[in-house]
Short mmCIF file of C-alpha atoms in Angstrom, two decimals:
data_model
loop_
_atom_site.label_atom_id
_atom_site.label_comp_id
_atom_site.label_asym_id
_atom_site.label_seq_id
_atom_site.Cartn_x
_atom_site.Cartn_y
_atom_site.Cartn_z
CA UNK A 16 0.00 0.00 0.00
CA UNK A 17 1.31 3.44 -0.90
CA UNK A 18 2.37 5.45 2.14
CA UNK A 19 3.55 8.98 2.91
CA UNK A 20 5.02 9.94 6.27
CA UNK A 21 5.70 13.51 7.27
CA UNK A 22 7.79 14.78 10.14
CA UNK A 23 7.68 16.51 12.45
CA UNK A 24 3.95 16.39 13.17
CA UNK A 25 4.10 19.93 14.51
CA UNK A 26 6.63 22.65 14.90
CA UNK A 27 6.74 26.02 16.65
CA UNK A 28 9.37 28.55 15.63
CA UNK A 29 10.00 32.28 15.93
CA UNK A 30 9.84 34.72 13.08
CA UNK A 31 13.07 34.75 11.14
CA UNK A 32 13.91 31.11 11.85
CA UNK A 33 14.56 28.60 9.08
CA UNK A 34 12.54 25.39 9.09
CA UNK A 35 12.90 22.08 7.29
CA UNK A 36 9.91 19.82 6.82
CA UNK A 37 10.39 16.19 5.88
CA UNK A 38 8.42 13.80 3.74
CA UNK A 39 9.27 10.16 3.14
CA UNK A 40 7.28 7.87 0.90
CA UNK A 41 6.74 4.37 -0.33
CA UNK A 42 4.86 4.15 -3.59
CA UNK A 43 4.74 1.72 -6.44
CA UNK A 44 5.77 3.31 -9.74
CA UNK A 45 6.43 6.80 -8.42
CA UNK A 46 5.48 9.63 -10.74
CA UNK A 47 5.62 12.87 -8.76
CA UNK A 48 5.67 14.40 -5.29
CA UNK A 49 3.72 17.51 -4.45
CA UNK A 50 3.73 19.97 -1.57
CA UNK A 51 0.65 21.91 -0.50
CA UNK A 52 0.02 24.60 2.08
CA UNK A 53 -3.27 24.41 3.94
CA UNK A 54 -4.56 27.24 6.04
CA UNK A 55 -8.18 27.37 7.15
CA UNK A 56 -9.36 26.61 3.67
CA UNK A 57 -8.33 24.83 0.50
CA UNK A 58 -4.88 23.30 0.17
CA UNK A 59 -2.90 25.50 -2.17
CA UNK A 60 -0.27 24.06 -4.46
CA UNK A 61 3.38 24.88 -3.75
CA UNK A 62 5.66 22.56 -5.71
CA UNK A 63 5.65 19.48 -7.88
CA UNK A 64 8.85 17.44 -8.00
CA UNK A 65 9.59 14.65 -10.42
CA UNK A 66 13.38 14.53 -10.70
CA UNK A 67 16.00 13.92 -8.04
CA UNK A 68 18.39 16.64 -6.99
CA UNK A 69 16.71 19.53 -8.77
CA UNK A 70 15.73 22.23 -6.30
CA UNK A 71 12.54 24.13 -6.86
CA UNK A 72 12.31 27.62 -5.37
CA UNK A 73 9.56 30.11 -4.83
CA UNK A 74 10.57 33.10 -2.76
CA UNK A 75 11.56 31.90 0.69
CA UNK A 76 10.36 28.37 0.01
CA UNK A 77 12.37 25.67 -1.65
CA UNK A 78 12.06 21.94 -2.05
CA UNK A 79 14.12 19.04 -3.28
CA UNK A 80 13.50 15.39 -3.98
CA UNK A 81 15.72 12.35 -3.43
CA UNK A 82 14.29 9.43 -5.38
CA UNK A 83 17.00 7.05 -4.24
CA UNK A 84 16.31 7.58 -0.53
CA UNK A 85 12.59 8.20 -1.16
CA UNK A 86 12.18 11.52 0.58
CA UNK A 87 11.70 15.20 0.02
CA UNK A 88 12.29 18.27 2.15
CA UNK A 89 10.57 21.62 2.16
CA UNK A 90 12.64 24.54 3.45
CA UNK A 91 11.27 27.86 4.56
CA UNK A 92 13.79 30.60 5.32
CA UNK A 93 13.18 33.79 7.29
CA UNK A 94 9.82 32.52 8.44
CA UNK A 95 6.90 34.90 8.91
CA UNK A 96 3.68 34.53 10.87
CA UNK A 97 1.87 34.14 7.56
CA UNK A 98 3.74 30.90 7.02
CA UNK A 99 1.73 29.34 9.85
CA UNK A 100 -0.25 26.53 8.25
CA UNK A 101 -0.41 22.80 7.72
CA UNK A 102 2.06 21.66 5.08
CA UNK A 103 0.95 18.59 3.19
CA UNK A 104 3.09 16.27 1.13
CA UNK A 105 1.49 14.00 -1.45
CA UNK A 106 2.73 11.47 -3.99
CA UNK A 107 1.25 10.29 -7.24
CA UNK A 108 1.86 6.87 -8.72
CA UNK A 109 2.45 6.39 -12.41
CA UNK A 110 -0.72 4.48 -13.13
CA UNK A 111 -3.12 6.33 -10.92
CA UNK A 112 -4.55 9.78 -10.88
CA UNK A 113 -5.00 10.02 -7.17
CA UNK A 114 -2.74 11.66 -4.63
CA UNK A 115 -1.69 9.87 -1.46
CA UNK A 116 -1.24 12.44 1.29
CA UNK A 117 0.76 12.44 4.46
CA UNK A 118 -0.84 13.58 7.70
CA UNK A 119 0.82 16.97 7.39
CA UNK A 120 3.15 19.11 9.47
CA UNK A 121 1.53 21.85 11.54
CA UNK A 122 3.82 24.87 11.50
CA UNK A 123 3.27 27.76 13.85
CA UNK A 124 5.43 30.86 13.55
CA UNK A 125 5.41 33.11 16.60
CA UNK A 126 6.08 36.81 16.35
CA UNK B 8 -11.30 32.17 -14.05
CA UNK B 9 -13.10 31.00 -10.97
CA UNK B 10 -11.45 28.29 -8.94
CA UNK B 11 -12.99 25.04 -7.84
CA UNK B 12 -16.33 25.85 -6.25
CA UNK B 13 -17.82 23.72 -3.53
CA UNK B 14 -21.12 24.16 -1.78
CA UNK B 15 -22.32 24.29 0.79
CA UNK B 16 -19.31 25.36 2.86
CA UNK B 17 -20.89 23.99 6.01
CA UNK B 18 -23.55 21.32 6.27
CA UNK B 19 -25.21 20.00 9.39
CA UNK B 20 -27.20 16.80 9.22
CA UNK B 21 -28.90 14.63 11.80
CA UNK B 22 -28.01 10.96 11.95
CA UNK B 23 -29.90 9.06 9.29
CA UNK B 24 -30.35 11.98 6.91
CA UNK B 25 -28.75 12.36 3.51
CA UNK B 26 -25.92 14.74 2.69
CA UNK B 27 -25.28 16.08 -0.80
CA UNK B 28 -22.04 17.88 -1.50
CA UNK B 29 -21.49 19.72 -4.75
CA UNK B 30 -18.35 20.55 -6.67
CA UNK B 31 -17.95 22.62 -9.81
CA UNK B 32 -14.47 22.14 -11.29
CA UNK B 33 -12.36 24.90 -12.74
CA UNK B 34 -13.26 25.91 -16.25
CA UNK B 35 -11.66 23.56 -18.72
CA UNK B 36 -11.05 20.83 -16.14
CA UNK B 37 -12.70 17.49 -16.76
CA UNK B 38 -11.11 15.46 -13.96
CA UNK B 39 -12.64 15.64 -10.50
CA UNK B 40 -11.38 14.08 -7.29
CA UNK B 41 -13.01 13.87 -3.88
CA UNK B 42 -10.96 13.68 -0.68
CA UNK B 43 -11.98 13.44 2.95
CA UNK B 44 -10.05 14.99 5.80
CA UNK B 45 -10.68 13.85 9.34
CA UNK B 46 -9.43 15.96 12.27
CA UNK B 47 -5.63 15.84 12.57
CA UNK B 48 -5.32 13.55 9.56
CA UNK B 49 -4.20 14.11 6.01
CA UNK B 50 -6.51 14.06 3.06
CA UNK B 51 -7.69 10.60 2.08
CA UNK B 52 -8.60 9.86 -1.52
CA UNK B 53 -12.18 8.78 -2.07
CA UNK B 54 -13.04 8.82 -5.77
CA UNK B 55 -11.83 10.04 -9.15
CA UNK B 56 -14.31 10.89 -11.87
CA UNK B 57 -14.38 12.17 -15.38
CA UNK B 58 -17.54 13.34 -17.09
CA UNK B 59 -20.15 10.57 -16.76
CA UNK B 60 -17.52 8.06 -15.64
CA UNK B 61 -16.19 6.83 -12.34
CA UNK B 62 -12.54 6.04 -12.97
CA UNK B 63 -11.35 5.02 -9.51
CA UNK B 64 -13.54 4.63 -6.45
CA UNK B 65 -11.10 2.60 -4.41
CA UNK B 66 -11.29 5.05 -1.50
CA UNK B 67 -15.05 5.11 -1.23
CA UNK B 68 -16.74 3.24 1.61
CA UNK B 69 -18.67 0.33 0.15
CA UNK B 70 -22.02 1.43 1.55
CA UNK B 71 -23.94 4.69 1.78
CA UNK B 72 -21.46 6.71 -0.33
CA UNK B 73 -21.85 7.46 -4.02
CA UNK B 74 -20.48 10.01 -6.46
CA UNK B 75 -21.36 11.23 -9.89
CA UNK B 76 -20.12 13.75 -12.42
CA UNK B 77 -22.87 14.22 -14.99
CA UNK B 78 -22.45 15.60 -18.46
CA UNK B 79 -24.01 18.85 -17.31
CA UNK B 80 -23.72 20.32 -13.84
CA UNK B 81 -21.50 19.82 -10.85
CA UNK B 82 -20.08 16.66 -9.41
CA UNK B 83 -22.10 15.35 -6.47
CA UNK B 84 -20.88 13.34 -3.50
CA UNK B 85 -23.85 11.76 -1.79
CA UNK B 86 -23.83 10.22 1.65
CA UNK B 87 -26.96 8.38 2.67
CA UNK B 88 -28.03 7.69 6.25
CA UNK B 89 -25.19 9.72 7.71
CA UNK B 90 -23.54 8.68 10.95
CA UNK B 91 -21.39 10.69 13.37
CA UNK B 92 -18.24 9.16 11.90
CA UNK B 93 -19.00 10.84 8.57
CA UNK B 94 -18.28 14.24 10.15
CA UNK B 95 -15.27 15.58 8.28
CA UNK B 96 -14.13 18.11 5.74
CA UNK B 97 -14.75 16.94 2.19
CA UNK B 98 -12.54 18.49 -0.46
CA UNK B 99 -12.99 18.41 -4.17
CA UNK B 100 -10.12 18.94 -6.59
CA UNK B 101 -9.98 19.25 -10.34
CA UNK B 102 -7.29 18.95 -12.96
CA UNK B 103 -7.12 19.63 -16.68
CA UNK B 104 -7.86 17.26 -19.51
CA UNK B 105 -4.25 16.09 -19.57
CA UNK B 106 -4.67 14.66 -16.08
CA UNK B 107 -1.98 16.72 -14.42
CA UNK B 108 -1.47 15.72 -10.79
CA UNK B 109 -1.28 19.42 -9.95
CA UNK B 110 -4.84 19.33 -8.74
CA UNK B 111 -6.55 22.52 -7.64
CA UNK B 112 -8.64 22.22 -4.51
CA UNK B 113 -11.92 23.78 -3.56
CA UNK B 114 -12.59 25.35 -0.17
CA UNK B 115 -14.16 22.19 1.12
CA UNK B 116 -17.49 21.31 2.71
CA UNK B 117 -17.42 20.76 6.44
CA UNK B 118 -20.03 18.15 7.29
CA UNK B 119 -21.19 17.86 10.88
CA UNK B 120 -23.49 15.02 11.85
CA UNK B 121 -25.41 15.59 15.06
#
């Protein structure tokens, strides 16, 4: 059965800190890994990763995938209170159109 | 271009009643997915539909749950004879014709069964 495990489950940091969120996975015929940010509403798409070692960046957020070790990390630098959210990692298998989600990491940034 | 629209945003049902959740995908999207999110859990896949076809319903409970995506109109997730354990947030997502995994999510419907 396909599985996604995220760590830590929750994290509290101060503004300006850098955080690293982890996502490990087991999936048959891996196709892509996606990161979403969920506040009190719809999950919003952050990154899609398909190739190992290629970093994707968007402002203070960046992510990278390691297909050999089956994990991905999401980095947030110079955190702000607006970064407080649940960060979800999901994987898609090659022959399915569904996403398998991890339980998420709850990030709280204190001012 | 409006995003994925779900309604209602909040739905309260008594045990034994029926719940109908609606989802209108983004314009140009013909793939619809339904996910359920229980408190402190990640989203769990329920069903994947294209117009007039159920492609994958491996995440749907065998009884009381059904989904459709008719040729015209929104996709409907129907839960008959609701029980307290059905209380959750139900999210709909859509993706374009090419089946990109970069699904766009709606705001969700929070179902509360009392």
